[in-house]
Coordinates of C-alpha atoms and ligand atoms in Angstrom, one line a residue:
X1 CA -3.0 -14.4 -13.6
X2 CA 0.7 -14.6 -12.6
X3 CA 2.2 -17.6 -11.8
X4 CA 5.4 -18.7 -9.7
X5 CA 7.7 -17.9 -8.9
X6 CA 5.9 -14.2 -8.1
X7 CA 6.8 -10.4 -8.6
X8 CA 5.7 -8.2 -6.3
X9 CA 6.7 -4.5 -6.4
X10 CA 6.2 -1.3 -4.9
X11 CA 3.4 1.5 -6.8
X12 CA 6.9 3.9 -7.5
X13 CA 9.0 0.8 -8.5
X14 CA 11.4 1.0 -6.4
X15 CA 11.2 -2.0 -4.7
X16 CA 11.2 -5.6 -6.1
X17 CA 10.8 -9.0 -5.1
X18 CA 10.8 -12.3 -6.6
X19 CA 9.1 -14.8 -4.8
X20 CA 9.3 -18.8 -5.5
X21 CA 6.4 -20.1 -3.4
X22 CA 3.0 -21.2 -3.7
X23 CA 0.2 -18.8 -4.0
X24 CA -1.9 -20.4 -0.5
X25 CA -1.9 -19.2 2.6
X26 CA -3.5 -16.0 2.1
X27 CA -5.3 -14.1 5.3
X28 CA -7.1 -11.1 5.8
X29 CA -7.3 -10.0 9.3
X30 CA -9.4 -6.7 10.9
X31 CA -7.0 -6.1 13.7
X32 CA -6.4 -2.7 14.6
X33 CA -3.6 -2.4 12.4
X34 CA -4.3 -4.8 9.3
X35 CA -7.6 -2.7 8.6
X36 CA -5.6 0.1 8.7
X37 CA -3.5 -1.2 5.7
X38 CA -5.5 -3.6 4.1
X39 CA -3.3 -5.7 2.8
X40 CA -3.7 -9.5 2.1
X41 CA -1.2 -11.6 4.0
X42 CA 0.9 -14.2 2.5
X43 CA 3.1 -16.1 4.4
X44 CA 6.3 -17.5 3.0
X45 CA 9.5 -18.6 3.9
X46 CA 12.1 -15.9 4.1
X47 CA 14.5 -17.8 2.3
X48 CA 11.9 -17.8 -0.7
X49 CA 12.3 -14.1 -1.2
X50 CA 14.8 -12.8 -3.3
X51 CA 15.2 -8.9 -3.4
X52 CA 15.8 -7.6 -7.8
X53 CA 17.3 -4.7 -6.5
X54 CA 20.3 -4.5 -3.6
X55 CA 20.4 -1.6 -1.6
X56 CA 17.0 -0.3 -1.7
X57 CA 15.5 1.5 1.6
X58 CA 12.4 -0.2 3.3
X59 CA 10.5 2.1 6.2
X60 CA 9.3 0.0 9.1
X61 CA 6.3 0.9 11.8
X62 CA 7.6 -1.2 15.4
X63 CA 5.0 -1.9 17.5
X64 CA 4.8 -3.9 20.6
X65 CA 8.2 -5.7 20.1
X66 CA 11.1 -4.4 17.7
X67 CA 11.1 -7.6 15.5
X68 CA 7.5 -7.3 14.8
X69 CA 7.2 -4.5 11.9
X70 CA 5.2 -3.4 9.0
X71 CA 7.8 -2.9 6.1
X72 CA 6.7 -0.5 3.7
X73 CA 8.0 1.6 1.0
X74 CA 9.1 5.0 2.2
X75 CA 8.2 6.9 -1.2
X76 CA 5.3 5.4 -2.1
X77 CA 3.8 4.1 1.0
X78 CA 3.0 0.9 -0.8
X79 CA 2.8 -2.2 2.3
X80 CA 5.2 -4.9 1.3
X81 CA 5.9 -7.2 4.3
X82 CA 5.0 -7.6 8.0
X83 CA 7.7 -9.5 10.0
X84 CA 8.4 -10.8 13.3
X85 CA 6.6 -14.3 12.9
X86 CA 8.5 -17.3 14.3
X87 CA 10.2 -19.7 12.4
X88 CA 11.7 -17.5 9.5
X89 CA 8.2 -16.7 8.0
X90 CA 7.2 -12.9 6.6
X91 CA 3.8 -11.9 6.1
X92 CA 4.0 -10.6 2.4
X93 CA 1.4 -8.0 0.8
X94 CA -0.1 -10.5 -1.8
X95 CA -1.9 -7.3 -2.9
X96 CA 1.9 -6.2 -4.4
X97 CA 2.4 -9.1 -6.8
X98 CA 2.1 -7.5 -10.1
X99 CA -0.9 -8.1 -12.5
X100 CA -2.6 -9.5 -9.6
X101 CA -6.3 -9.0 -9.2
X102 CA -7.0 -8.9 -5.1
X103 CA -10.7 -10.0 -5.9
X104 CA -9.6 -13.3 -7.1
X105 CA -7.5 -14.4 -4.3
X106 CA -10.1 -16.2 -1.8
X107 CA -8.1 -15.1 1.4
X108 CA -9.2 -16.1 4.0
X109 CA -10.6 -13.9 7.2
X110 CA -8.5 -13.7 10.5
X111 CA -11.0 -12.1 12.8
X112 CA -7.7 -10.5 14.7
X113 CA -9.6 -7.7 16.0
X114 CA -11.1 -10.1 18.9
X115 CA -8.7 -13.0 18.7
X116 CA -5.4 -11.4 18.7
X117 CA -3.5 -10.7 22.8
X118 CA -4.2 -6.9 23.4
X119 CA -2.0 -4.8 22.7
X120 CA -0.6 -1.2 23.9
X121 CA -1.4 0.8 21.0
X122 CA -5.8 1.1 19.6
Ligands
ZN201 ZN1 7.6 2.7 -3.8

């Protein structure tokens, strides 16, 4: 089990975080565009983020509002981030942390499929 502060990367490698934050927090949520990803949410302070490598190129999917976006890598398709939350808080991919097992996480569920305010898009 890793431990903090955290290193989450990309499947290709070629793009890394460092993380100083505690591992809690952790949500799974079957909203029309969570599922679609399946990543497990962890929600940390921006300013606990560092990026290992400068320069590197994120792809984003804007939906709704163009500060709310799923950041992913653009080679590998790997879901890193979701933004757009108030406060300074990103939605990290806990599922991205290296060495991590996903199974032993105990996120917990967000039913956002029902709770969340509709949306435009499915
Ligand atoms: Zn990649």
């Amino acid at each position: 089990m890793p431990s903090r502060p955290y290193r989450l990367s990309c499947h290709c490698g070629n793009i890394r975080l460092e993380v100083d934050a505690d591992l809690e927090d952790l949500l799974e949520c079957n909203c029309s565009m969570c599922r679609r990803f399946g990543a497990i949410h962890w929600y940390v302070e921006a300013s606990a983020i560092t990026l290992l490598d400068e320069k590197r190129a994120l792809s984003s999917y804007v939906w709704r509002a163009v500060h709310e976006a799923h950041q992913f890598c653009g080679t590998c398709g790997t879901s890193l981030m979701r933004t757009g939350y108030p406060n300074g808080v990103v939605a990290l991919n806990a599922c991205a942390i290296e060495e991590i097992d996903p199974f032993t996480l105990g996120a917990k569920r967000f039913d956002g499929r029902s709770k969340m305010e509709p949306g435009v898009l499915p």
